[in-house]
PDB file of C-alpha atoms and ligand atoms in Angstrom:
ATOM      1  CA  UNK A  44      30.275  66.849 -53.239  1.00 68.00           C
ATOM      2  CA  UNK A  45      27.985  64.873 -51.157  1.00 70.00           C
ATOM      3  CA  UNK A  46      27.474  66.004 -47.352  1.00 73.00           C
ATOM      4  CA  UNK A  47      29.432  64.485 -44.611  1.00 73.00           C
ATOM      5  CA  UNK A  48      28.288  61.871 -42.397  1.00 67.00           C
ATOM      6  CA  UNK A  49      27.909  63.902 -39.187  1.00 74.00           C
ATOM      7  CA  UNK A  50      30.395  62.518 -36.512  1.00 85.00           C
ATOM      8  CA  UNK A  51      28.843  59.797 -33.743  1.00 90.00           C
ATOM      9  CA  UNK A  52      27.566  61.891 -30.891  1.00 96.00           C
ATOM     10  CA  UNK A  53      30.149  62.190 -28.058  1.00 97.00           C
ATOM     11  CA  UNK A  54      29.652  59.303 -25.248  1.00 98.00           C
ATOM     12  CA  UNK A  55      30.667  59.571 -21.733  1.00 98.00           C
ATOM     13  CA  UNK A  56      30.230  56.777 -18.951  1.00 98.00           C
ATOM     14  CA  UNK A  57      32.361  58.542 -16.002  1.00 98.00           C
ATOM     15  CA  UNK A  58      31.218  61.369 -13.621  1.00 98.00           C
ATOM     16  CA  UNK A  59      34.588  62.892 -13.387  1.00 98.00           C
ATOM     17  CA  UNK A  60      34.576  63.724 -17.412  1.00 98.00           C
ATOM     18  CA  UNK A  61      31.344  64.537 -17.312  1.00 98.00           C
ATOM     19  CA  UNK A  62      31.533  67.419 -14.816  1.00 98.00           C
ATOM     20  CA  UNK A  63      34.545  68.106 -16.317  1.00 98.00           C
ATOM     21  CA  UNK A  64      32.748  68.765 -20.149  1.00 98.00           C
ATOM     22  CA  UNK A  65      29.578  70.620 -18.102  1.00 98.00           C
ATOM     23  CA  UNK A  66      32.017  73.297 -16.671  1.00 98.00           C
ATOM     24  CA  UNK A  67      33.155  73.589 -19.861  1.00 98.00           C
ATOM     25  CA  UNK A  68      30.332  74.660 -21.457  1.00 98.00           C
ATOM     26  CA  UNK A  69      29.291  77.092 -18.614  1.00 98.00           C
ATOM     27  CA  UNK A  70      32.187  78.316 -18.747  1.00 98.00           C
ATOM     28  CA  UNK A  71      31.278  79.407 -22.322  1.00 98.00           C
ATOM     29  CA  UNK A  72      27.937  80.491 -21.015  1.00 98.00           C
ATOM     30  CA  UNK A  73      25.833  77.441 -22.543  1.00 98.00           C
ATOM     31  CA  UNK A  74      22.469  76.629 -21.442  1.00 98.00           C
ATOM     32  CA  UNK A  75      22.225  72.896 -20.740  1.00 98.00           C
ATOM     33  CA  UNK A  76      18.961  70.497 -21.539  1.00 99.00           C
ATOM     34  CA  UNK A  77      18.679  66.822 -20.077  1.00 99.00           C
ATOM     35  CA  UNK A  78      16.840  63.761 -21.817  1.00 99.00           C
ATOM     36  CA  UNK A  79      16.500  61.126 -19.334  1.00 98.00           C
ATOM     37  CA  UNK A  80      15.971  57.854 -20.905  1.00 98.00           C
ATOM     38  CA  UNK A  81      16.615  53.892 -20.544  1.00 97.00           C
ATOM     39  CA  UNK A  82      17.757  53.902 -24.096  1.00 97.00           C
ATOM     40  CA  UNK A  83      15.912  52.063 -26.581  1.00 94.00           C
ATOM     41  CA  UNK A  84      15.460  55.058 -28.168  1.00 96.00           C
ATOM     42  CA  UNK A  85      12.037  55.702 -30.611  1.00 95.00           C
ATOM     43  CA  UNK A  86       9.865  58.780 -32.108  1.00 95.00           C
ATOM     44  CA  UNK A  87       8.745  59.674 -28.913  1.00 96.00           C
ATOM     45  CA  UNK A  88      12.125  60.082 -26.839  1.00 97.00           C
ATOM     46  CA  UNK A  89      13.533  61.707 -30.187  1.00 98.00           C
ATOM     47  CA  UNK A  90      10.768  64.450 -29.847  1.00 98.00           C
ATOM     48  CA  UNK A  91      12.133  64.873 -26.096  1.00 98.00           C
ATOM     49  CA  UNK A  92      15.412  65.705 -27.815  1.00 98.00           C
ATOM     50  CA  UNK A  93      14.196  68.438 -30.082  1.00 98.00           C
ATOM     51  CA  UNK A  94      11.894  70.083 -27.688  1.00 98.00           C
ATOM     52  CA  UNK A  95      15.356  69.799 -25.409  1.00 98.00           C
ATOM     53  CA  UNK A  96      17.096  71.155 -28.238  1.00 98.00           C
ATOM     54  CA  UNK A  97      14.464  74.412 -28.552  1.00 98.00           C
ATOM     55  CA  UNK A  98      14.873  75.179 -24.418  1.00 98.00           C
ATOM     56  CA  UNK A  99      18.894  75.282 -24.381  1.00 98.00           C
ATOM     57  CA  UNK A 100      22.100  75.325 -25.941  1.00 98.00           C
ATOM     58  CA  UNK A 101      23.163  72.044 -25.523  1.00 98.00           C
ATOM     59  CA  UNK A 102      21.308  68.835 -25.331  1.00 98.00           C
ATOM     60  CA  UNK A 103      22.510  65.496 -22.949  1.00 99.00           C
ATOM     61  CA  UNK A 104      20.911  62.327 -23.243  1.00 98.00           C
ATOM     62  CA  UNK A 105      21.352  59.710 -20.528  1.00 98.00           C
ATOM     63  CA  UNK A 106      20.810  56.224 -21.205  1.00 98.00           C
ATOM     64  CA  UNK A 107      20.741  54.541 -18.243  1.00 98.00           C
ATOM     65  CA  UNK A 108      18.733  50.511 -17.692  1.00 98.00           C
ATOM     66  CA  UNK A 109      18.006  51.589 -13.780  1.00 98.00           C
ATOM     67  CA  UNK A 110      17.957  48.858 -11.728  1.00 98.00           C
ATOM     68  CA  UNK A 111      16.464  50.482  -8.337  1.00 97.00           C
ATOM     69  CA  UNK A 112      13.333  50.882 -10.592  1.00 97.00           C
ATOM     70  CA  UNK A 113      12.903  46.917 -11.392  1.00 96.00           C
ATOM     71  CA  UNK A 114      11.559  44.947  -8.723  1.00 95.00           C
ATOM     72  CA  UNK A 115      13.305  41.606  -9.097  1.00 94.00           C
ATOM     73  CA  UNK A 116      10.296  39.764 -10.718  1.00 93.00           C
ATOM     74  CA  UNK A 117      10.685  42.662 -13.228  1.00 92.00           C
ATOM     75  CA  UNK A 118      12.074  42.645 -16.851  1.00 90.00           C
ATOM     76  CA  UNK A 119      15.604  44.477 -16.042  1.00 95.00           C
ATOM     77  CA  UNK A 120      17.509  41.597 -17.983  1.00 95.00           C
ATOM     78  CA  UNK A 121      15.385  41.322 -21.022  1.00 92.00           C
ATOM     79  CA  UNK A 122      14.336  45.483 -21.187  1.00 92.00           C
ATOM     80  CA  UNK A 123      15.519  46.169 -24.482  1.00 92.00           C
ATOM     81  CA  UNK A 124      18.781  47.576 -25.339  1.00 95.00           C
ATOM     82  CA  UNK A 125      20.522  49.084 -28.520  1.00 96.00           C
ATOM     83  CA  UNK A 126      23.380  51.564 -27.838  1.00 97.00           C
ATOM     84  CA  UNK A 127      24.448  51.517 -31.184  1.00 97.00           C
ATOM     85  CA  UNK A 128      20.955  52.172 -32.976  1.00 97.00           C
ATOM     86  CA  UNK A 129      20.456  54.921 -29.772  1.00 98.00           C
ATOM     87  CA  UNK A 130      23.972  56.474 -30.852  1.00 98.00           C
ATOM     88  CA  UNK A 131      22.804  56.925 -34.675  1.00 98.00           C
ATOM     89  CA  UNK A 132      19.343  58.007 -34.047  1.00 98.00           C
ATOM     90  CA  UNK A 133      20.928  61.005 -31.227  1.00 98.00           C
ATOM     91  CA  UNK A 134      23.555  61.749 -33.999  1.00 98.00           C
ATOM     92  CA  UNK A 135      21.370  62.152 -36.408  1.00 97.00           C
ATOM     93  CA  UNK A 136      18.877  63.908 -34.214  1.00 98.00           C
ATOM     94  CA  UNK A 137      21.698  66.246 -32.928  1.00 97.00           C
ATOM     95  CA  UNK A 138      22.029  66.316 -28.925  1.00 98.00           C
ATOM     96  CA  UNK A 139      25.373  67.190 -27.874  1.00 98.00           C
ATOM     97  CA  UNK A 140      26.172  64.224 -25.390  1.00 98.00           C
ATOM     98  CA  UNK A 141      24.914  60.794 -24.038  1.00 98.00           C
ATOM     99  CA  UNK A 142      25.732  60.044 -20.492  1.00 98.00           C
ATOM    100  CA  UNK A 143      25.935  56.600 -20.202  1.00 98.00           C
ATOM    101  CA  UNK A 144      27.255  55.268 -16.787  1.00 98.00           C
ATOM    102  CA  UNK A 145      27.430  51.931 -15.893  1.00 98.00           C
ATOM    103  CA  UNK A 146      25.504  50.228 -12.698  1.00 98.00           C
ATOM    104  CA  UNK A 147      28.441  50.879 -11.023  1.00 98.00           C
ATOM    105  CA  UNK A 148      29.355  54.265 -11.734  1.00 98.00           C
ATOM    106  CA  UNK A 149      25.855  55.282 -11.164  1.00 98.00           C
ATOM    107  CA  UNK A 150      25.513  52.946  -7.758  1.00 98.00           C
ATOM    108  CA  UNK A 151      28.974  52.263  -6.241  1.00 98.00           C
ATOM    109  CA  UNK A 152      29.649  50.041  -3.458  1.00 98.00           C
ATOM    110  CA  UNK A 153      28.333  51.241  -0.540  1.00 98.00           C
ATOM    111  CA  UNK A 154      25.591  53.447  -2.080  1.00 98.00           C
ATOM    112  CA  UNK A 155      22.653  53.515   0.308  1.00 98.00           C
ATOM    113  CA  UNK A 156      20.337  57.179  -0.231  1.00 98.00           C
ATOM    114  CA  UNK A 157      17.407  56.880  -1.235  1.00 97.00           C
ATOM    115  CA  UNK A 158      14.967  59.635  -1.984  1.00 98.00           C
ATOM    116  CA  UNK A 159      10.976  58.727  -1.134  1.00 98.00           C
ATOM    117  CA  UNK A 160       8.609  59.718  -3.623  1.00 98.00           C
ATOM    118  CA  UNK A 161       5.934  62.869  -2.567  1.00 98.00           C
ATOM    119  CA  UNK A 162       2.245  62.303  -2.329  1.00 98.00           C
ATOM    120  CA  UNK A 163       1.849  62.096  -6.208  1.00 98.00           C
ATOM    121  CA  UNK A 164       3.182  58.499  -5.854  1.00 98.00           C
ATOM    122  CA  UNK A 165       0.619  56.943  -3.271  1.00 97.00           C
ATOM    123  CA  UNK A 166      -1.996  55.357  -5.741  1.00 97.00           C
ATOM    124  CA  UNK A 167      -1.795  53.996  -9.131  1.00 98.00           C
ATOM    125  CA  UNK A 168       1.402  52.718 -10.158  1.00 98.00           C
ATOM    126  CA  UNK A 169       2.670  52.606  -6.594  1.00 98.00           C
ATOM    127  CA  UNK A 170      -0.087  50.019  -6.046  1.00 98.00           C
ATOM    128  CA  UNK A 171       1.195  47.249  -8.498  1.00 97.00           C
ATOM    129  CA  UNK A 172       4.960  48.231  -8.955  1.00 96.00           C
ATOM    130  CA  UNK A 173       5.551  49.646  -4.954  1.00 97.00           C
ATOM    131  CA  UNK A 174       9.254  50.053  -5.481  1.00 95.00           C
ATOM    132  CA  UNK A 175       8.993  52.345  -8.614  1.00 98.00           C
ATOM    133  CA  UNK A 176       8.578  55.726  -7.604  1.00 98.00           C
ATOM    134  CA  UNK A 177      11.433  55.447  -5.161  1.00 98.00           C
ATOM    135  CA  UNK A 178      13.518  54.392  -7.888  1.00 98.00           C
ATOM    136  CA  UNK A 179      12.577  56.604 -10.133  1.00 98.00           C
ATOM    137  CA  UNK A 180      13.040  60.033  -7.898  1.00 98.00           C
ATOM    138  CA  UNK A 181      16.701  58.451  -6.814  1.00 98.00           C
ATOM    139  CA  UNK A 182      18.242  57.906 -10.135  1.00 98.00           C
ATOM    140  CA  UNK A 183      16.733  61.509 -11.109  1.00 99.00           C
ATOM    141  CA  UNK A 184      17.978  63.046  -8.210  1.00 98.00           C
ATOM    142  CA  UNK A 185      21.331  61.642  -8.721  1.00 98.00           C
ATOM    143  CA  UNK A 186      21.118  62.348 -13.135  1.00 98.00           C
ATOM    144  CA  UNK A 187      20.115  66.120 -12.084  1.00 98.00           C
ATOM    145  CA  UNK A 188      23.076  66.528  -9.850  1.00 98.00           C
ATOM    146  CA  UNK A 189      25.761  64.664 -12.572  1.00 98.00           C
ATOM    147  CA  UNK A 190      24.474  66.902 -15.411  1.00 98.00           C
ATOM    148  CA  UNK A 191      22.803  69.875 -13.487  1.00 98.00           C
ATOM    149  CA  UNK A 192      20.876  70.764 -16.045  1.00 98.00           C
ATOM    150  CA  UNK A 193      18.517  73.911 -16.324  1.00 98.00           C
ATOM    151  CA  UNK A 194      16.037  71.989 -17.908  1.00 99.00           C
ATOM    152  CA  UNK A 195      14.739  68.518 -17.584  1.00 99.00           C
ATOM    153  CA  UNK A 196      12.560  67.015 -20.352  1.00 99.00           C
ATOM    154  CA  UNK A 197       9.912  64.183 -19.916  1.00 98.00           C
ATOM    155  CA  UNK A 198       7.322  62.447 -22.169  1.00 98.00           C
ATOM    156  CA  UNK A 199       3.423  62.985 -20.662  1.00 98.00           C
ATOM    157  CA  UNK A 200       3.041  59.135 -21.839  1.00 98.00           C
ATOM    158  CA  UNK A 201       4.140  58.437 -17.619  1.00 98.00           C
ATOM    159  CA  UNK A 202       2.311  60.973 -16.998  1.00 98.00           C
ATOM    160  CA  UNK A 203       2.740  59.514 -12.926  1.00 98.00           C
ATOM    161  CA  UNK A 204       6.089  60.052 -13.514  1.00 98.00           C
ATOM    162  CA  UNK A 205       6.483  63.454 -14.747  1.00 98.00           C
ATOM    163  CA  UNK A 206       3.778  64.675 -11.835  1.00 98.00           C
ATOM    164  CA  UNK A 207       6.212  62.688  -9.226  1.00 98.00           C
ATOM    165  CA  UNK A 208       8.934  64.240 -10.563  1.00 98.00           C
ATOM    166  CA  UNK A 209       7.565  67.885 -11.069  1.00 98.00           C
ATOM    167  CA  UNK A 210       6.912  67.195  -7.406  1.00 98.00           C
ATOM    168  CA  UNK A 211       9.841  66.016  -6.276  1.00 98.00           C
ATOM    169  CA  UNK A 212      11.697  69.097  -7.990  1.00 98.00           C
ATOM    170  CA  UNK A 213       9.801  71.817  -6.177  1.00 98.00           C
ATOM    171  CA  UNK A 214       9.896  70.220  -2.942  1.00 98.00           C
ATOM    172  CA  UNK A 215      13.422  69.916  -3.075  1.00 98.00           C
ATOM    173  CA  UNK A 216      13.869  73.022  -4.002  1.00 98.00           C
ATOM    174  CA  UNK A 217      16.279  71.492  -7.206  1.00 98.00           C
ATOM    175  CA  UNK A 218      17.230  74.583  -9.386  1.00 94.00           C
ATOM    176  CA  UNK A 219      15.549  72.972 -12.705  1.00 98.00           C
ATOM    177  CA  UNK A 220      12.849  73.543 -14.404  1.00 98.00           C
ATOM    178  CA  UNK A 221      10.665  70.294 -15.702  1.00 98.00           C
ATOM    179  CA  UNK A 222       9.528  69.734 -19.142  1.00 98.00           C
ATOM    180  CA  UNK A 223       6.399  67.775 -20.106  1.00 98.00           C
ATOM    181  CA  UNK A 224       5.506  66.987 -23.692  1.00 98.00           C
ATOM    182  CA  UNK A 225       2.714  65.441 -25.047  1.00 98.00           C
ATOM    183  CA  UNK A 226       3.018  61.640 -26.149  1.00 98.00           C
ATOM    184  CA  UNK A 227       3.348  60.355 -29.775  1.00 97.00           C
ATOM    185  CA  UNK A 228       1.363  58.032 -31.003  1.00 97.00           C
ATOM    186  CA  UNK A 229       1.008  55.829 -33.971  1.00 96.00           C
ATOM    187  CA  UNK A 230      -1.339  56.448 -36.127  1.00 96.00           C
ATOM    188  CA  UNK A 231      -4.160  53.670 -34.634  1.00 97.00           C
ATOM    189  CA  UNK A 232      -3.586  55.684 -31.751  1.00 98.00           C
ATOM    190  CA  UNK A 233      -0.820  53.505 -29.655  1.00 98.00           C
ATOM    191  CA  UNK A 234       1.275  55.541 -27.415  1.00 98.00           C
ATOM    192  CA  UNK A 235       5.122  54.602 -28.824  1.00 96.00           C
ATOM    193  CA  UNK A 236       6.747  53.091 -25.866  1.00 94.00           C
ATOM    194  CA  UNK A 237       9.895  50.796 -25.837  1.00 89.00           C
ATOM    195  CA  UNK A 238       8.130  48.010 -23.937  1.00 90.00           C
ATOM    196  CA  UNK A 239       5.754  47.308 -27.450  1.00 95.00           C
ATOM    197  CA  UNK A 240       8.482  45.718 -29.018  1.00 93.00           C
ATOM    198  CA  UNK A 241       7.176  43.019 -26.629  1.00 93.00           C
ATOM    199  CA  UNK A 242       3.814  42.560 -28.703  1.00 97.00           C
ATOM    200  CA  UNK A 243       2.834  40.074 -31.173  1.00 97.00           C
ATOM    201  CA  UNK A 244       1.369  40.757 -34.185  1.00 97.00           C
ATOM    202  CA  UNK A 245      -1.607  40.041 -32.583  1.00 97.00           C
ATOM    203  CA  UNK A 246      -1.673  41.674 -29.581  1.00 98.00           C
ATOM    204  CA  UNK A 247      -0.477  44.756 -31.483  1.00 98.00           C
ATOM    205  CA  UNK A 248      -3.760  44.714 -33.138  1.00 97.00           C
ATOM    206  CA  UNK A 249      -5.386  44.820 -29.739  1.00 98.00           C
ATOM    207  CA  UNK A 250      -2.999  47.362 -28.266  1.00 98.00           C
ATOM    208  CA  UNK A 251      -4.488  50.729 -29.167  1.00 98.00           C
ATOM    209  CA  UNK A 252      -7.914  50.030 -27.775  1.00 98.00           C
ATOM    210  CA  UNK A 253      -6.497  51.223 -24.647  1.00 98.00           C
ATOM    211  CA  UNK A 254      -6.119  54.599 -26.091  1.00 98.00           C
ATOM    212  CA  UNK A 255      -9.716  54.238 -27.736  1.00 98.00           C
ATOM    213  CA  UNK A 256     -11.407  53.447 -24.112  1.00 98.00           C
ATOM    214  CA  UNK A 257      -9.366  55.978 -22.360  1.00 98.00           C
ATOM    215  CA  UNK A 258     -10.726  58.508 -24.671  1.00 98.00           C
ATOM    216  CA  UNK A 259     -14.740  56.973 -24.187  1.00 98.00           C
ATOM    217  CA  UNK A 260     -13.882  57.532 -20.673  1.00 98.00           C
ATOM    218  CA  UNK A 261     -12.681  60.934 -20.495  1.00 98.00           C
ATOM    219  CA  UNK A 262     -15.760  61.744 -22.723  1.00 98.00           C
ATOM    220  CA  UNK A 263     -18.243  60.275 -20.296  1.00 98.00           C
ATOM    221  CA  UNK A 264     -16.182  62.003 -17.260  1.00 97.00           C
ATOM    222  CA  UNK A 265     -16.259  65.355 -18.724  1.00 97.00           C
ATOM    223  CA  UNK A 266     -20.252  64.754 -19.661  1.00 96.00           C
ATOM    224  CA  UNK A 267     -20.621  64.158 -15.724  1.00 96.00           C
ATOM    225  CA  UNK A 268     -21.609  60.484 -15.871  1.00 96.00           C
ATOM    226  CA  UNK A 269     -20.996  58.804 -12.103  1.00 96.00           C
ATOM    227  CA  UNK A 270     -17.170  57.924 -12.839  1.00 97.00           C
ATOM    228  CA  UNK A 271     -17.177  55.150 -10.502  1.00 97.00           C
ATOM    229  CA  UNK A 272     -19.529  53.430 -13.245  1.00 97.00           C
ATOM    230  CA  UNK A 273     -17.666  54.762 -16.108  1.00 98.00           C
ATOM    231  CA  UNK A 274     -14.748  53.280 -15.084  1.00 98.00           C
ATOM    232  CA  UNK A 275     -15.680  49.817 -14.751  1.00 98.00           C
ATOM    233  CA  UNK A 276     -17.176  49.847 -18.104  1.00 98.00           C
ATOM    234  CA  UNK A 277     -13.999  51.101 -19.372  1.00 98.00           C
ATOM    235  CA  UNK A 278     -12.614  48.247 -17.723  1.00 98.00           C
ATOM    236  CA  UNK A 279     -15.183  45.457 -19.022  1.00 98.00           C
ATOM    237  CA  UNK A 280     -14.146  47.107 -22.709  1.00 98.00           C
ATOM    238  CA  UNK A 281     -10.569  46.500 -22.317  1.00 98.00           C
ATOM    239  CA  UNK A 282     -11.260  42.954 -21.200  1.00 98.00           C
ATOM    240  CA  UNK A 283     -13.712  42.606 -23.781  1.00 98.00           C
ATOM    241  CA  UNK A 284     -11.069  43.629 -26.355  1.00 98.00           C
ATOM    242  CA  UNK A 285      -8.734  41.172 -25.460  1.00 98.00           C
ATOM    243  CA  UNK A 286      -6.791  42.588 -22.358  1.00 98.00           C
ATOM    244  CA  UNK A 287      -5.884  39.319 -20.009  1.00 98.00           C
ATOM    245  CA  UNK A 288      -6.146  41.782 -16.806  1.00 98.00           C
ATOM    246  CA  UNK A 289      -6.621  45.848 -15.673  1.00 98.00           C
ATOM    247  CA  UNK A 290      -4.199  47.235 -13.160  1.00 98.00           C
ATOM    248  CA  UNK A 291      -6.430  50.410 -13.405  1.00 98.00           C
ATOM    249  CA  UNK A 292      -7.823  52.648 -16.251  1.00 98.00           C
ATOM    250  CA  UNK A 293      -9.461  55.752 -13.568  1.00 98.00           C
ATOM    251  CA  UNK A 294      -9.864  59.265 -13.750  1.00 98.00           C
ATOM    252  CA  UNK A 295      -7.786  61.465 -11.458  1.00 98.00           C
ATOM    253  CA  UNK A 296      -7.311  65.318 -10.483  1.00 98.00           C
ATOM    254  CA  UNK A 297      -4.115  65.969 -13.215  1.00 98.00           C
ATOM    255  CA  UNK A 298      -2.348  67.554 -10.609  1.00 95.00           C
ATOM    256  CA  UNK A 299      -2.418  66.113  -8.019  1.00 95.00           C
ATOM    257  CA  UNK A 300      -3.348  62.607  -9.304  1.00 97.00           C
ATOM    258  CA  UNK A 301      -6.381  62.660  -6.233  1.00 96.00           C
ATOM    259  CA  UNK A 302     -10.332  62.651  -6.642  1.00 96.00           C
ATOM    260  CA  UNK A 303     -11.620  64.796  -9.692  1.00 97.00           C
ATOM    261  CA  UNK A 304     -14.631  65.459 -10.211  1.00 95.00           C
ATOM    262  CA  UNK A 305     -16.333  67.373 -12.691  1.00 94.00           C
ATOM    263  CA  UNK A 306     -17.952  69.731 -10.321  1.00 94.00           C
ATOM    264  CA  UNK A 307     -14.119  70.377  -9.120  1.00 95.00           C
ATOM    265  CA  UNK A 308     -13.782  72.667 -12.407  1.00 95.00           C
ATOM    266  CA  UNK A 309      -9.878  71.035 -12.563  1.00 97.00           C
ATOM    267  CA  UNK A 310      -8.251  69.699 -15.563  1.00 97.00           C
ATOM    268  CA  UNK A 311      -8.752  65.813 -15.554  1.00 98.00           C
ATOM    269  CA  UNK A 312      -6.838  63.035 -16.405  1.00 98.00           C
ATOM    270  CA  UNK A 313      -7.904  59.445 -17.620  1.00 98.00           C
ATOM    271  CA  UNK A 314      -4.687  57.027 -16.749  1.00 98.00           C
ATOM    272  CA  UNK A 315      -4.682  53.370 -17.681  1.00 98.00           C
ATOM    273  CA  UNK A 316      -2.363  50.403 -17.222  1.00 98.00           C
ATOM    274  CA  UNK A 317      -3.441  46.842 -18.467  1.00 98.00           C
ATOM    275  CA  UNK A 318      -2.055  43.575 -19.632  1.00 98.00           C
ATOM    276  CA  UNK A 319      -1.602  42.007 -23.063  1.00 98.00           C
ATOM    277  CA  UNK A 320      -0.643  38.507 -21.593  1.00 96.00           C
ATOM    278  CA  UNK A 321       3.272  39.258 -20.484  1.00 94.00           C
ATOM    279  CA  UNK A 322       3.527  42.960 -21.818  1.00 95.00           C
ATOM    280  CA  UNK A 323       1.948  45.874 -19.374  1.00 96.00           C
ATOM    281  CA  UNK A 324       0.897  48.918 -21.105  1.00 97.00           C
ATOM    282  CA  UNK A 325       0.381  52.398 -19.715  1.00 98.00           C
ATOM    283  CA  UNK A 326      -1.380  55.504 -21.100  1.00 98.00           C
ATOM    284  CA  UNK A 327      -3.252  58.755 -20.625  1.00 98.00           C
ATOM    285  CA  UNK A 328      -5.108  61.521 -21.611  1.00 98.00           C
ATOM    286  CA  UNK A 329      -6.610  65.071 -20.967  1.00 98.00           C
ATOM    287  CA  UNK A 330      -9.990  64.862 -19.841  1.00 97.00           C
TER     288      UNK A 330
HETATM  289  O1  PAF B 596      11.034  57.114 -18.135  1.00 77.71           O
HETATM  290  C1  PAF B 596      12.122  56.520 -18.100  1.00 77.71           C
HETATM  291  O2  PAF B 596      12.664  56.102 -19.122  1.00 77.71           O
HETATM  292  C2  PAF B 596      12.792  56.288 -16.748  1.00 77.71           C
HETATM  293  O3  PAF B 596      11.851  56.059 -15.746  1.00 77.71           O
HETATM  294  C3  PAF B 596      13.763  57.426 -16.351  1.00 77.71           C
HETATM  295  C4  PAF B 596      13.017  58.745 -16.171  1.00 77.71           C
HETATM  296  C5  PAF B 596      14.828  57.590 -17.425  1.00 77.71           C
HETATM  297  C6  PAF B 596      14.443  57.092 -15.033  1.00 77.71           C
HETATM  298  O4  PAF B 596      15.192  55.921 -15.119  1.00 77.71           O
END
């Protein structure tokens, strides 16, 4: 007899249930896991889920289009969206549970906290999209306290993200522990993000030269060259490639995300963000 379909993952969009399902399973001595995502769901968020799947019991997914991270020039209305195609790929992928509020639940009227972003958040991104961070840490705050998850699971691929976050986490004293996995790529090297369904054909072609600079650059940073130099070669490459502008492409402490320097004997990291005419692309790597 051929195997049964497995049934559609279980969705809930209301805090009350949800709490109401998490006590459930504690009560029952699970071990909970938490995917946050903005849905649009690919390779890369679907290797969240299994390494989610390998630290606990039970596995939630939120999908969640935040709107306190979108500055209002931003692509909030057009960021792509496919709940059903999310729902099959997290069946089939096997989490337990999406958590799917809507801007209401998540924001009621009246909603006014806001959490401000550590010291992990003053340079890069912060310096083109100021609003992020603070949007990022609130809606994470507010998913950590829904689900309460023991662990929290992140892609490295915003690498800012995951170190503001990490941050945010120990400062707070939050009772998680965070979760960083290395990015997937495709094979030319392109970090899988749901913003490249934005590219042409052509600038698709162009795309993973930002990976291929990033890693010249961490090679010359590691081989001591002066990185001030190394950088804005990096940066002539990109444009050279095709690239209409560079927000940044530096190399920073990994920690931190302050001055490195070889001499510092610290791990590195080589971060990037550049245009392909309307699409903005972000990546990293270990230097
Ligand atoms: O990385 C993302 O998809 C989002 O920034 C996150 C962490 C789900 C918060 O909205």
């Amino acid at each position: 007899m051929p195997a049964k379909p497995p049934r559609t993952i279980a969705t809930i969009t209301k805090i009350s249930r949800l709490r109401k399902r998490i006590a459930e399973w504690r009560a029952a001595g699970e071990s909970i896991a938490l995917v946050p995502t903005m849905g649009a769901l690919h390779e890369g968020h679907l290797t969240l889920v299994n390494r989610a799947k390998r630290k606990a019991t039970r596995t939630v997914v939120s999908i969640f289009v935040n709107p306190g991270q979108f500055a209002p020039h931003e692509d909030l209305n057009t960021y792509p969206r496919d709940m059903a195609g999310d729902l099959g790929k997290l069946t089939t992928a096997g989490a337990d549970l999406v958590w799917s509020p809507d801007v209401d639940e998540m924001y009621p009227q009246g909603f006014s906290t806001k959490i401000q972003a550590g010291s992990a958040s003053d340079s890069l991104e912060t310096e083109f999209r100021p609003h992020f961070f603070g949007g990022v840490t609130t809606v994470c705050c507010k998913l950590f306290n829904q689900v309460a998850p023991d662990f929290a699971v992140f892609g490295e691929k915003d690498y800012q993200q995951l170190c503001v976050i990490r941050q945010m986490v120990d400062d707070l004293d939050m009772g998680l522990k965070i979760v960083g996995v290395p990015t997937v790529r495709g094979r030319d090297g392109l970090a899988l993000s749901s913003r490249n369904a934005y590219l042409s054909a052509e600038e698709r072609q162009i795309a993973p030269t930002l990976n291929q600079t990033l890693k010249s650059l961490a090679e010359a940073a590691s081989r001591g060259q002066r990185l001030g130099s190394a950088e804005n070669r990096a940066k002539a490459q990109l444009i050279k490639a095709g690239f209409k502008s560079v927000d940044y492409i530096v190399v920073r402490d990994a920690e931190t995300l302050g001055v490195w320097s070889v001499k510092s004997g610290r791990p590195g990291r080589a971060l990037a963000a550049a245009w392909l005419d309307k699409t903005r692309l972000i990546d990293n790597i270990k230097v």
